[in-house]
Amino acid sequence: GEDVEQSLFLSVREGDSSVINCTYTDSSSTYLYWYKQEPGAGLQLLTYIFSNMDMKQDQRLTVLLNKKDKHLSLRIADTQTGDSAIYFCAESPYNTDKLIFGTGTRLQVFP
Amino acid sequence: EAQVTQNPRYLITVTGKKLTVTCSQNMNHEYMSWYRQDPGLGLRQIYYSMNVEVTDKGDVPEGYKVSRKEKRNFPLILESPSPNQTSLYFCASRMVYSNTEAFFGQGTRLTVV
């Protein structure tokens, strides 16, 4: 069945890199997404990667996709206190508009 | 400004008292959906709609109803709320068949006592 898993918490020092990991089960997923949820707000799309790509870089964000292991990661370089939020990994199975979300990883950045 | 608007943001109600959470989008999106967010479970889809008068169950539809009479609106109806429906609810919309960004509302925190 469809399942997306993430670790629940990550704590990093300001200025360090953060790496948030995600595993998914549906190999047909054509797009994989990272959404950010700030306190009291809805989810906002951070970045996404097409399944035929291994890596995508967007300023401080780097997405790595290992399709063989069904593993997705989000690296945030030079993490700032404003990056403190919950990060959701999501997959979109082939030929559907459905988004399947992971449990979310709460990133806490301390000075 | 492109947005998804949910109302109310916060609601406390009693078991069995029917309620409706409204959702409206101004982007002419065909696809709209409702999620509930619970600690340790992430977001789970309740219902979705591919277009006007086309709705279907998501992963956790029990105890909920929806309607899609107009393209912009997708209300979530709880006919007889129970405490296990206490949760944070999100409405989202996106273009259909495009894998483009899904836009989310601000959320509705519902408490059923």
Tab-separated table of N, CA and C in Angstrom, chain A residues 8-100:
chain	number	residue	atom	x	y	z
A	8	LEU	N	10.276	11.972	13.398
A	8	LEU	CA	9.373	12.993	13.921
A	8	LEU	C	10.072	14.292	14.306
A	9	PHE	N	11.307	14.218	14.758
A	9	PHE	CA	11.977	15.409	15.274
A	9	PHE	C	13.410	15.507	14.761
A	10	LEU	N	13.861	16.764	14.625
A	10	LEU	CA	15.255	17.030	14.304
A	10	LEU	C	15.618	18.354	14.956
A	11	SER	N	16.741	18.371	15.638
A	11	SER	CA	17.187	19.585	16.310
A	11	SER	C	18.586	19.910	15.804
A	12	VAL	N	18.802	21.155	15.352
A	12	VAL	CA	20.114	21.548	14.831
A	12	VAL	C	20.480	22.928	15.362
A	13	ARG	N	21.779	23.201	15.316
A	13	ARG	CA	22.269	24.519	15.730
A	13	ARG	C	22.223	25.464	14.527
A	14	GLU	N	21.916	26.698	14.805
A	14	GLU	CA	21.874	27.721	13.757
A	14	GLU	C	23.210	27.746	13.012
A	15	GLY	N	23.139	27.773	11.687
A	15	GLY	CA	24.337	27.796	10.862
A	15	GLY	C	24.762	26.424	10.367
A	16	ASP	N	24.322	25.366	11.051
A	16	ASP	CA	24.627	24.012	10.595
A	16	ASP	C	23.694	23.620	9.459
A	17	SER	N	24.000	22.476	8.840
A	17	SER	CA	23.094	21.929	7.828
A	17	SER	C	22.079	21.001	8.494
A	18	SER	N	20.884	20.973	7.938
A	18	SER	CA	19.839	20.044	8.399
A	18	SER	C	19.581	19.050	7.278
A	19	VAL	N	19.378	17.806	7.636
A	19	VAL	CA	18.991	16.809	6.645
A	19	VAL	C	17.753	16.089	7.151
A	20	ILE	N	16.681	16.202	6.394
A	20	ILE	CA	15.422	15.556	6.748
A	20	ILE	C	15.192	14.414	5.764
A	21	ASN	N	14.934	13.234	6.292
A	21	ASN	CA	14.815	12.041	5.464
A	21	ASN	C	13.383	11.547	5.359
A	22	CYS	N	13.133	10.829	4.277
A	22	CYS	CA	11.784	10.335	3.996
A	22	CYS	C	11.901	9.052	3.185
A	23	THR	N	11.083	8.071	3.506
A	23	THR	CA	11.002	6.880	2.658
A	23	THR	C	9.561	6.713	2.191
A	24	TYR	N	9.399	6.251	0.985
A	24	TYR	CA	8.065	6.087	0.415
A	24	TYR	C	7.972	4.698	-0.196
A	25	THR	N	6.752	4.285	-0.501
A	25	THR	CA	6.587	2.903	-0.963
A	25	THR	C	6.117	2.792	-2.410
A	26	ASP	N	5.454	3.836	-2.932
A	26	ASP	CA	4.853	3.694	-4.260
A	26	ASP	C	5.877	4.050	-5.338
A	27	SER	N	6.408	3.051	-6.001
A	27	SER	CA	7.454	3.294	-7.003
A	27	SER	C	6.907	3.963	-8.264
A	28	SER	N	5.574	4.050	-8.374
A	28	SER	CA	5.010	4.693	-9.562
A	28	SER	C	4.961	6.212	-9.427
A	29	SER	N	5.272	6.718	-8.238
A	29	SER	CA	5.156	8.160	-8.021
A	29	SER	C	6.050	8.920	-8.988
A	30	THR	N	5.450	9.857	-9.681
A	30	THR	CA	6.219	10.605	-10.674
A	30	THR	C	6.813	11.885	-10.086
A	31	TYR	N	6.167	12.438	-9.083
A	31	TYR	CA	6.677	13.632	-8.417
A	31	TYR	C	6.733	13.392	-6.918
A	32	LEU	N	7.762	13.960	-6.308
A	32	LEU	CA	7.903	13.916	-4.844
A	32	LEU	C	8.117	15.336	-4.368
A	33	TYR	N	7.490	15.661	-3.258
A	33	TYR	CA	7.410	17.050	-2.814
A	33	TYR	C	7.915	17.214	-1.378
A	34	TRP	N	8.347	18.428	-1.105
A	34	TRP	CA	8.597	18.846	0.273
A	34	TRP	C	7.748	20.080	0.554
A	35	TYR	N	6.920	19.968	1.612
A	35	TYR	CA	6.098	21.080	2.059
A	35	TYR	C	6.579	21.525	3.439
A	36	LYS	N	6.399	22.811	3.704
A	36	LYS	CA	6.788	23.389	5.001
A	36	LYS	C	5.532	23.925	5.683
A	37	GLN	N	5.400	23.642	6.973
A	37	GLN	CA	4.280	24.159	7.749
A	37	GLN	C	4.830	24.959	8.918
A	38	GLU	N	4.613	26.260	8.877
A	38	GLU	CA	5.010	27.109	9.993
A	38	GLU	C	3.895	27.115	11.036
A	39	PRO	N	4.217	27.475	12.271
A	39	PRO	CA	3.208	27.424	13.345
A	39	PRO	C	1.956	28.212	12.985
A	40	GLY	N	0.796	27.584	13.159
A	40	GLY	CA	-0.478	28.252	12.925
A	40	GLY	C	-0.809	28.511	11.473
A	41	ALA	N	-0.085	27.878	10.566
A	41	ALA	CA	-0.313	28.142	9.143
A	41	ALA	C	-0.555	26.854	8.388
A	42	GLY	N	-0.998	27.005	7.153
A	42	GLY	CA	-1.154	25.856	6.282
A	42	GLY	C	0.186	25.433	5.708
A	43	LEU	N	0.141	24.468	4.801
A	43	LEU	CA	1.364	23.968	4.194
A	43	LEU	C	1.714	24.787	2.959
A	44	GLN	N	3.003	25.003	2.767
A	44	GLN	CA	3.465	25.700	1.560
A	44	GLN	C	4.491	24.839	0.859
A	45	LEU	N	4.386	24.774	-0.458
A	45	LEU	CA	5.334	23.980	-1.222
A	45	LEU	C	6.719	24.624	-1.154
A	46	LEU	N	7.707	23.808	-0.757
A	46	LEU	CA	9.101	24.282	-0.725
A	46	LEU	C	9.792	23.967	-2.038
A	47	THR	N	9.704	22.708	-2.427
A	47	THR	CA	10.366	22.263	-3.638
A	47	THR	C	9.805	20.900	-4.013
A	48	TYR	N	10.109	20.454	-5.227
A	48	TYR	CA	9.674	19.135	-5.647
A	48	TYR	C	10.722	18.581	-6.599
A	49	ILE	N	10.667	17.275	-6.823
A	49	ILE	CA	11.604	16.639	-7.732
A	49	ILE	C	10.853	15.633	-8.587
A	50	PHE	N	11.190	15.583	-9.847
A	50	PHE	CA	10.597	14.624	-10.764
A	50	PHE	C	11.333	13.300	-10.586
A	51	SER	N	10.642	12.218	-10.754
A	51	SER	CA	11.207	10.914	-10.389
A	51	SER	C	12.380	10.469	-11.262
A	52	ASN	N	12.599	11.116	-12.388
A	52	ASN	CA	13.748	10.711	-13.210
A	52	ASN	C	15.003	11.537	-12.881
A	53	MET	N	14.917	12.341	-11.831
A	53	MET	CA	16.054	13.133	-11.380
A	53	MET	C	16.654	12.510	-10.122
A	54	ASP	N	17.962	12.730	-9.922
A	54	ASP	CA	18.628	12.267	-8.703
A	54	ASP	C	18.773	13.389	-7.690
A	55	MET	N	18.883	14.601	-8.204
A	55	MET	CA	19.177	15.718	-7.322
A	55	MET	C	18.571	16.991	-7.889
A	56	LYS	N	18.180	17.854	-6.983
A	56	LYS	CA	17.714	19.180	-7.389
A	56	LYS	C	18.183	20.176	-6.346
A	57	GLN	N	18.749	21.277	-6.816
A	57	GLN	CA	19.239	22.289	-5.887
A	57	GLN	C	18.501	23.593	-6.133
A	58	ASP	N	18.110	24.237	-5.040
A	58	ASP	CA	17.392	25.502	-5.132
A	58	ASP	C	17.853	26.360	-3.972
A	59	GLN	N	18.821	27.221	-4.221
A	59	GLN	CA	19.411	28.089	-3.195
A	59	GLN	C	19.926	27.247	-2.025
A	60	ARG	N	19.372	27.398	-0.820
A	60	ARG	CA	19.900	26.642	0.320
A	60	ARG	C	19.361	25.217	0.395
A	61	LEU	N	18.439	24.883	-0.487
A	61	LEU	CA	17.794	23.571	-0.433
A	61	LEU	C	18.390	22.624	-1.464
A	62	THR	N	18.662	21.392	-1.021
A	62	THR	CA	19.094	20.340	-1.932
A	62	THR	C	18.224	19.122	-1.686
A	63	VAL	N	17.610	18.621	-2.744
A	63	VAL	CA	16.801	17.416	-2.659
A	63	VAL	C	17.567	16.280	-3.327
A	64	LEU	N	17.671	15.163	-2.618
A	64	LEU	CA	18.298	13.967	-3.180
A	64	LEU	C	17.264	12.857	-3.257
A	65	LEU	N	17.238	12.168	-4.388
A	65	LEU	CA	16.297	11.076	-4.582
A	65	LEU	C	17.049	9.804	-4.936
A	66	ASN	N	16.843	8.779	-4.137
A	66	ASN	CA	17.383	7.451	-4.420
A	66	ASN	C	16.186	6.566	-4.743
A	67	LYS	N	15.949	6.409	-6.046
A	67	LYS	CA	14.732	5.717	-6.465
A	67	LYS	C	14.786	4.226	-6.137
A	68	LYS	N	15.989	3.680	-6.169
A	68	LYS	CA	16.149	2.245	-5.892
A	68	LYS	C	15.725	1.930	-4.458
A	69	ASP	N	16.137	2.797	-3.523
A	69	ASP	CA	15.811	2.591	-2.118
A	69	ASP	C	14.526	3.311	-1.716
A	70	LYS	N	13.911	4.036	-2.647
A	70	LYS	CA	12.710	4.835	-2.367
A	70	LYS	C	12.975	5.771	-1.181
A	71	HIS	N	14.038	6.509	-1.282
A	71	HIS	CA	14.477	7.394	-0.218
A	71	HIS	C	14.647	8.802	-0.769
A	72	LEU	N	14.070	9.742	-0.066
A	72	LEU	CA	14.112	11.154	-0.434
A	72	LEU	C	14.680	11.940	0.745
A	73	SER	N	15.535	12.906	0.463
A	73	SER	CA	16.031	13.737	1.560
A	73	SER	C	16.011	15.200	1.163
A	74	LEU	N	15.909	16.032	2.177
A	74	LEU	CA	15.950	17.483	2.010
A	74	LEU	C	17.081	18.012	2.874
A	75	ARG	N	18.033	18.662	2.241
A	75	ARG	CA	19.133	19.265	2.990
A	75	ARG	C	18.953	20.778	2.967
A	76	ILE	N	19.001	21.376	4.139
A	76	ILE	CA	18.929	22.834	4.255
A	76	ILE	C	20.298	23.303	4.720
A	77	ALA	N	20.974	24.063	3.886
A	77	ALA	CA	22.290	24.583	4.246
A	77	ALA	C	22.129	25.837	5.100
A	78	ASP	N	23.104	26.053	6.006
A	78	ASP	CA	23.117	27.273	6.821
A	78	ASP	C	21.747	27.504	7.461
A	79	THR	N	21.291	26.532	8.225
A	79	THR	CA	19.943	26.574	8.797
A	79	THR	C	19.775	27.790	9.711
A	80	GLN	N	18.651	28.461	9.544
A	80	GLN	CA	18.335	29.662	10.318
A	80	GLN	C	17.155	29.397	11.250
A	81	THR	N	16.977	30.270	12.247
A	81	THR	CA	15.853	30.078	13.173
A	81	THR	C	14.517	30.144	12.433
A	82	GLY	N	14.475	30.897	11.346
A	82	GLY	CA	13.250	30.977	10.549
A	82	GLY	C	12.915	29.695	9.810
A	83	ASP	N	13.853	28.752	9.816
A	83	ASP	CA	13.582	27.456	9.192
A	83	ASP	C	12.857	26.512	10.147
A	84	SER	N	12.720	26.905	11.405
A	84	SER	CA	12.001	26.070	12.376
A	84	SER	C	10.560	25.907	11.926
A	85	ALA	N	10.141	24.665	11.728
A	85	ALA	CA	8.819	24.377	11.177
A	85	ALA	C	8.651	22.860	11.133
A	86	ILE	N	7.504	22.429	10.635
A	86	ILE	CA	7.305	21.002	10.352
A	86	ILE	C	7.463	20.823	8.846
A	87	TYR	N	8.220	19.836	8.443
A	87	TYR	CA	8.483	19.568	7.030
A	87	TYR	C	7.827	18.241	6.649
A	88	PHE	N	7.023	18.301	5.613
A	88	PHE	CA	6.313	17.120	5.139
A	88	PHE	C	6.844	16.693	3.784
A	89	CYS	N	7.131	15.430	3.691
A	89	CYS	CA	7.431	14.795	2.422
A	89	CYS	C	6.096	14.297	1.852
A	90	ALA	N	5.925	14.346	0.533
A	90	ALA	CA	4.687	13.847	-0.070
A	90	ALA	C	4.992	13.223	-1.420
A	91	GLU	N	4.237	12.198	-1.755
A	91	GLU	CA	4.366	11.595	-3.070
A	91	GLU	C	3.027	11.688	-3.802
A	92	SER	N	3.113	11.671	-5.127
A	92	SER	CA	1.919	11.730	-5.953
A	92	SER	C	1.964	10.540	-6.901
A	93	PRO	N	1.222	9.481	-6.587
A	93	PRO	CA	1.259	8.273	-7.426
A	93	PRO	C	0.876	8.574	-8.866
A	94	TYR	N	1.405	7.762	-9.761
A	94	TYR	CA	1.178	7.945	-11.180
A	94	TYR	C	-0.301	8.011	-11.523
A	95	ASN	N	-0.638	8.962	-12.352
A	95	ASN	CA	-1.987	9.084	-12.899
A	95	ASN	C	-3.051	9.408	-11.845
A	96	THR	N	-2.636	9.990	-10.744
A	96	THR	CA	-3.596	10.483	-9.759
A	96	THR	C	-3.241	11.913	-9.408
A	97	ASP	N	-4.194	12.612	-8.824
A	97	ASP	CA	-3.907	13.940	-8.283
A	97	ASP	C	-3.738	13.892	-6.772
A	98	LYS	N	-3.747	12.688	-6.248
A	98	LYS	CA	-3.679	12.526	-4.797
A	98	LYS	C	-2.279	12.826	-4.286
A	99	LEU	N	-2.188	13.464	-3.140
A	99	LEU	CA	-0.931	13.670	-2.438
A	99	LEU	C	-0.954	12.796	-1.196
A	100	ILE	N	0.077	11.986	-1.031
A	100	ILE	CA	0.189	11.152	0.165
A	100	ILE	C	1.314	11.725	1.003
